[in-house]
Amino acid sequence: HEAQSLTRALLKSSEIAESKIILDLGRTRTEIIIISGGEIVFTTTIELGGMTLESNIERELKVDKAKAVELKREVGLNKKFDGGKLFSALTPAISVLSEELKRSLEFYRTHSHHLHSSSLDIKELILAGGDSNLLGLDTYLTAILKLPVNKAGDLLTQRLWTNHSRIPSIPK
């Protein structure tokens, strides 16, 4: 049900026919959802989330949990920070995510045409979930996957501003 709710919230009716992939990066797990023809056609969950990233930072940079959270939020995948040590601490987990995304995309491309009459071309990757705000994650995944990457929060904000004429004014 969570995947369906997320899909409904993120896709406009005009985008239903397009094939998209959603990466929902949470605290303890990540869900990968592929939508095509308005339906969820593939979903998988891996036990890797923001806590994994923080644990890697704590261990590799020898900092406490609070500092690890701060570095994750404020610096993220910046290769230049601290001689690249933070980037190196985050790369193993981010590589697991990108490899799982590649496997999911390959599975979709090789199997879905038998099940659905929709496009095999994924139009974009949408990042959702609290830990998807990792600084630089969108750029990293764009480079690895050769797909446009958008953040769910940006899409929802854009949709609200685009549709602001539909929002009724509040009476005084």
PDB file of N, CA, C and O in Angstrom, residues 2-3 6 21-27 29-33 45-46 48-49 97 101 125-132:
ATOM      1  N   GLU A   2       1.997   1.213   0.696  1.00  0.00           N
ATOM      2  CA  GLU A   2       2.873   2.374   0.757  1.00  0.00           C
ATOM      3  C   GLU A   2       3.383   2.741  -0.632  1.00  0.00           C
ATOM      4  O   GLU A   2       3.417   3.911  -0.998  1.00  0.00           O
ATOM      5  N   ALA A   3       3.751   1.747  -1.419  1.00  0.00           N
ATOM      6  CA  ALA A   3       4.242   1.995  -2.775  1.00  0.00           C
ATOM      7  C   ALA A   3       3.153   2.636  -3.630  1.00  0.00           C
ATOM      8  O   ALA A   3       3.418   3.562  -4.401  1.00  0.00           O
ATOM      9  N   LEU A   6       2.649   6.325  -2.513  1.00  0.00           N
ATOM     10  CA  LEU A   6       3.768   7.137  -2.971  1.00  0.00           C
ATOM     11  C   LEU A   6       3.650   7.415  -4.467  1.00  0.00           C
ATOM     12  O   LEU A   6       3.837   8.545  -4.922  1.00  0.00           O
ATOM     13  N   ILE A  21      11.048   5.155 -12.285  1.00  0.00           N
ATOM     14  CA  ILE A  21      11.518   4.368 -11.157  1.00  0.00           C
ATOM     15  C   ILE A  21      11.592   5.292  -9.944  1.00  0.00           C
ATOM     16  O   ILE A  21      12.015   6.443 -10.057  1.00  0.00           O
ATOM     17  N   ILE A  22      11.133   4.792  -8.812  1.00  0.00           N
ATOM     18  CA  ILE A  22      11.162   5.557  -7.564  1.00  0.00           C
ATOM     19  C   ILE A  22      12.109   4.842  -6.609  1.00  0.00           C
ATOM     20  O   ILE A  22      12.025   3.621  -6.425  1.00  0.00           O
ATOM     21  N   LEU A  23      13.013   5.609  -6.001  1.00  0.00           N
ATOM     22  CA  LEU A  23      13.901   5.101  -4.961  1.00  0.00           C
ATOM     23  C   LEU A  23      13.460   5.754  -3.662  1.00  0.00           C
ATOM     24  O   LEU A  23      13.607   6.961  -3.487  1.00  0.00           O
ATOM     25  N   ASP A  24      12.865   4.980  -2.767  1.00  0.00           N
ATOM     26  CA  ASP A  24      12.368   5.471  -1.485  1.00  0.00           C
ATOM     27  C   ASP A  24      13.394   5.088  -0.414  1.00  0.00           C
ATOM     28  O   ASP A  24      13.399   3.970   0.089  1.00  0.00           O
ATOM     29  N   LEU A  25      14.284   6.029  -0.100  1.00  0.00           N
ATOM     30  CA  LEU A  25      15.395   5.787   0.818  1.00  0.00           C
ATOM     31  C   LEU A  25      15.005   6.221   2.221  1.00  0.00           C
ATOM     32  O   LEU A  25      14.936   7.407   2.524  1.00  0.00           O
ATOM     33  N   GLY A  26      14.735   5.245   3.078  1.00  0.00           N
ATOM     34  CA  GLY A  26      14.308   5.521   4.439  1.00  0.00           C
ATOM     35  C   GLY A  26      15.414   5.297   5.457  1.00  0.00           C
ATOM     36  O   GLY A  26      16.577   5.120   5.106  1.00  0.00           O
ATOM     37  N   ARG A  27      15.058   5.281   6.721  1.00  0.00           N
ATOM     38  CA  ARG A  27      16.029   5.127   7.805  1.00  0.00           C
ATOM     39  C   ARG A  27      16.684   3.745   7.802  1.00  0.00           C
ATOM     40  O   ARG A  27      17.887   3.631   7.988  1.00  0.00           O
ATOM     41  N   ARG A  29      15.598   0.973   5.521  1.00  0.00           N
ATOM     42  CA  ARG A  29      15.454   0.190   4.293  1.00  0.00           C
ATOM     43  C   ARG A  29      15.196   1.105   3.114  1.00  0.00           C
ATOM     44  O   ARG A  29      14.841   2.259   3.275  1.00  0.00           O
ATOM     45  N   THR A  30      15.374   0.544   1.925  1.00  0.00           N
ATOM     46  CA  THR A  30      15.135   1.276   0.687  1.00  0.00           C
ATOM     47  C   THR A  30      14.218   0.439  -0.194  1.00  0.00           C
ATOM     48  O   THR A  30      14.431  -0.760  -0.357  1.00  0.00           O
ATOM     49  N   GLU A  31      13.205   1.088  -0.731  1.00  0.00           N
ATOM     50  CA  GLU A  31      12.295   0.415  -1.645  1.00  0.00           C
ATOM     51  C   GLU A  31      12.506   0.972  -3.043  1.00  0.00           C
ATOM     52  O   GLU A  31      12.641   2.182  -3.231  1.00  0.00           O
ATOM     53  N   ILE A  32      12.571   0.076  -4.019  1.00  0.00           N
ATOM     54  CA  ILE A  32      12.680   0.447  -5.424  1.00  0.00           C
ATOM     55  C   ILE A  32      11.369   0.059  -6.087  1.00  0.00           C
ATOM     56  O   ILE A  32      10.924  -1.084  -5.979  1.00  0.00           O
ATOM     57  N   ILE A  33      10.741   1.036  -6.744  1.00  0.00           N
ATOM     58  CA  ILE A  33       9.429   0.835  -7.359  1.00  0.00           C
ATOM     59  C   ILE A  33       9.526   1.258  -8.820  1.00  0.00           C
ATOM     60  O   ILE A  33       9.982   2.358  -9.104  1.00  0.00           O
ATOM     61  N   THR A  45      12.758  -4.474  -2.017  1.00  0.00           N
ATOM     62  CA  THR A  45      13.223  -3.767  -0.826  1.00  0.00           C
ATOM     63  C   THR A  45      14.583  -4.308  -0.436  1.00  0.00           C
ATOM     64  O   THR A  45      14.803  -5.523  -0.459  1.00  0.00           O
ATOM     65  N   ILE A  46      15.483  -3.399  -0.095  1.00  0.00           N
ATOM     66  CA  ILE A  46      16.783  -3.820   0.424  1.00  0.00           C
ATOM     67  C   ILE A  46      16.967  -3.218   1.818  1.00  0.00           C
ATOM     68  O   ILE A  46      16.476  -2.126   2.100  1.00  0.00           O
ATOM     69  N   LEU A  48      18.893  -1.414   3.567  1.00  0.00           N
ATOM     70  CA  LEU A  48      19.933  -0.395   3.584  1.00  0.00           C
ATOM     71  C   LEU A  48      19.227   0.949   3.600  1.00  0.00           C
ATOM     72  O   LEU A  48      18.366   1.204   2.765  1.00  0.00           O
ATOM     73  N   GLY A  49      19.584   1.779   4.569  1.00  0.00           N
ATOM     74  CA  GLY A  49      18.954   3.084   4.670  1.00  0.00           C
ATOM     75  C   GLY A  49      19.898   4.093   5.294  1.00  0.00           C
ATOM     76  O   GLY A  49      21.113   3.877   5.366  1.00  0.00           O
ATOM     77  N   LEU A  97      23.254   0.634  -3.495  1.00  0.00           N
ATOM     78  CA  LEU A  97      21.986   1.183  -4.006  1.00  0.00           C
ATOM     79  C   LEU A  97      22.005   1.293  -5.529  1.00  0.00           C
ATOM     80  O   LEU A  97      21.048   0.887  -6.194  1.00  0.00           O
ATOM     81  N   LEU A 101      19.677  -0.668  -8.223  1.00  0.00           N
ATOM     82  CA  LEU A 101      18.893   0.066  -9.223  1.00  0.00           C
ATOM     83  C   LEU A 101      19.184  -0.457 -10.630  1.00  0.00           C
ATOM     84  O   LEU A 101      18.260  -0.666 -11.419  1.00  0.00           O
ATOM     85  N   LEU A 125      14.249   8.864 -12.705  1.00  0.00           N
ATOM     86  CA  LEU A 125      14.332   8.291 -11.361  1.00  0.00           C
ATOM     87  C   LEU A 125      13.869   9.371 -10.401  1.00  0.00           C
ATOM     88  O   LEU A 125      14.309  10.525 -10.498  1.00  0.00           O
ATOM     89  N   ILE A 126      12.961   9.010  -9.512  1.00  0.00           N
ATOM     90  CA  ILE A 126      12.464   9.951  -8.511  1.00  0.00           C
ATOM     91  C   ILE A 126      12.971   9.499  -7.148  1.00  0.00           C
ATOM     92  O   ILE A 126      12.772   8.357  -6.747  1.00  0.00           O
ATOM     93  N   LEU A 127      13.644  10.406  -6.445  1.00  0.00           N
ATOM     94  CA  LEU A 127      14.153  10.129  -5.105  1.00  0.00           C
ATOM     95  C   LEU A 127      13.116  10.543  -4.078  1.00  0.00           C
ATOM     96  O   LEU A 127      12.648  11.686  -4.093  1.00  0.00           O
ATOM     97  N   ALA A 128      12.769   9.628  -3.186  1.00  0.00           N
ATOM     98  CA  ALA A 128      11.799   9.905  -2.133  1.00  0.00           C
ATOM     99  C   ALA A 128      12.351   9.379  -0.813  1.00  0.00           C
ATOM    100  O   ALA A 128      13.329   8.637  -0.781  1.00  0.00           O
ATOM    101  N   GLY A 129      11.715   9.750   0.268  1.00  0.00           N
ATOM    102  CA  GLY A 129      12.152   9.291   1.585  1.00  0.00           C
ATOM    103  C   GLY A 129      13.113  10.285   2.212  1.00  0.00           C
ATOM    104  O   GLY A 129      13.825  11.015   1.516  1.00  0.00           O
ATOM    105  N   GLY A 130      13.131  10.311   3.521  1.00  0.00           N
ATOM    106  CA  GLY A 130      13.931  11.286   4.256  1.00  0.00           C
ATOM    107  C   GLY A 130      15.407  11.276   3.931  1.00  0.00           C
ATOM    108  O   GLY A 130      16.045  12.327   3.863  1.00  0.00           O
ATOM    109  N   ASP A 131      15.980  10.124   3.720  1.00  0.00           N
ATOM    110  CA  ASP A 131      17.418  10.054   3.471  1.00  0.00           C
ATOM    111  C   ASP A 131      17.775  10.211   1.995  1.00  0.00           C
ATOM    112  O   ASP A 131      18.947  10.164   1.635  1.00  0.00           O
ATOM    113  N   SER A 132      16.781  10.451   1.151  1.00  0.00           N
ATOM    114  CA  SER A 132      17.073  10.720  -0.258  1.00  0.00           C
ATOM    115  C   SER A 132      17.588  12.140  -0.448  1.00  0.00           C
ATOM    116  O   SER A 132      18.032  12.505  -1.526  1.00  0.00           O
TER     117      SER A 132
END
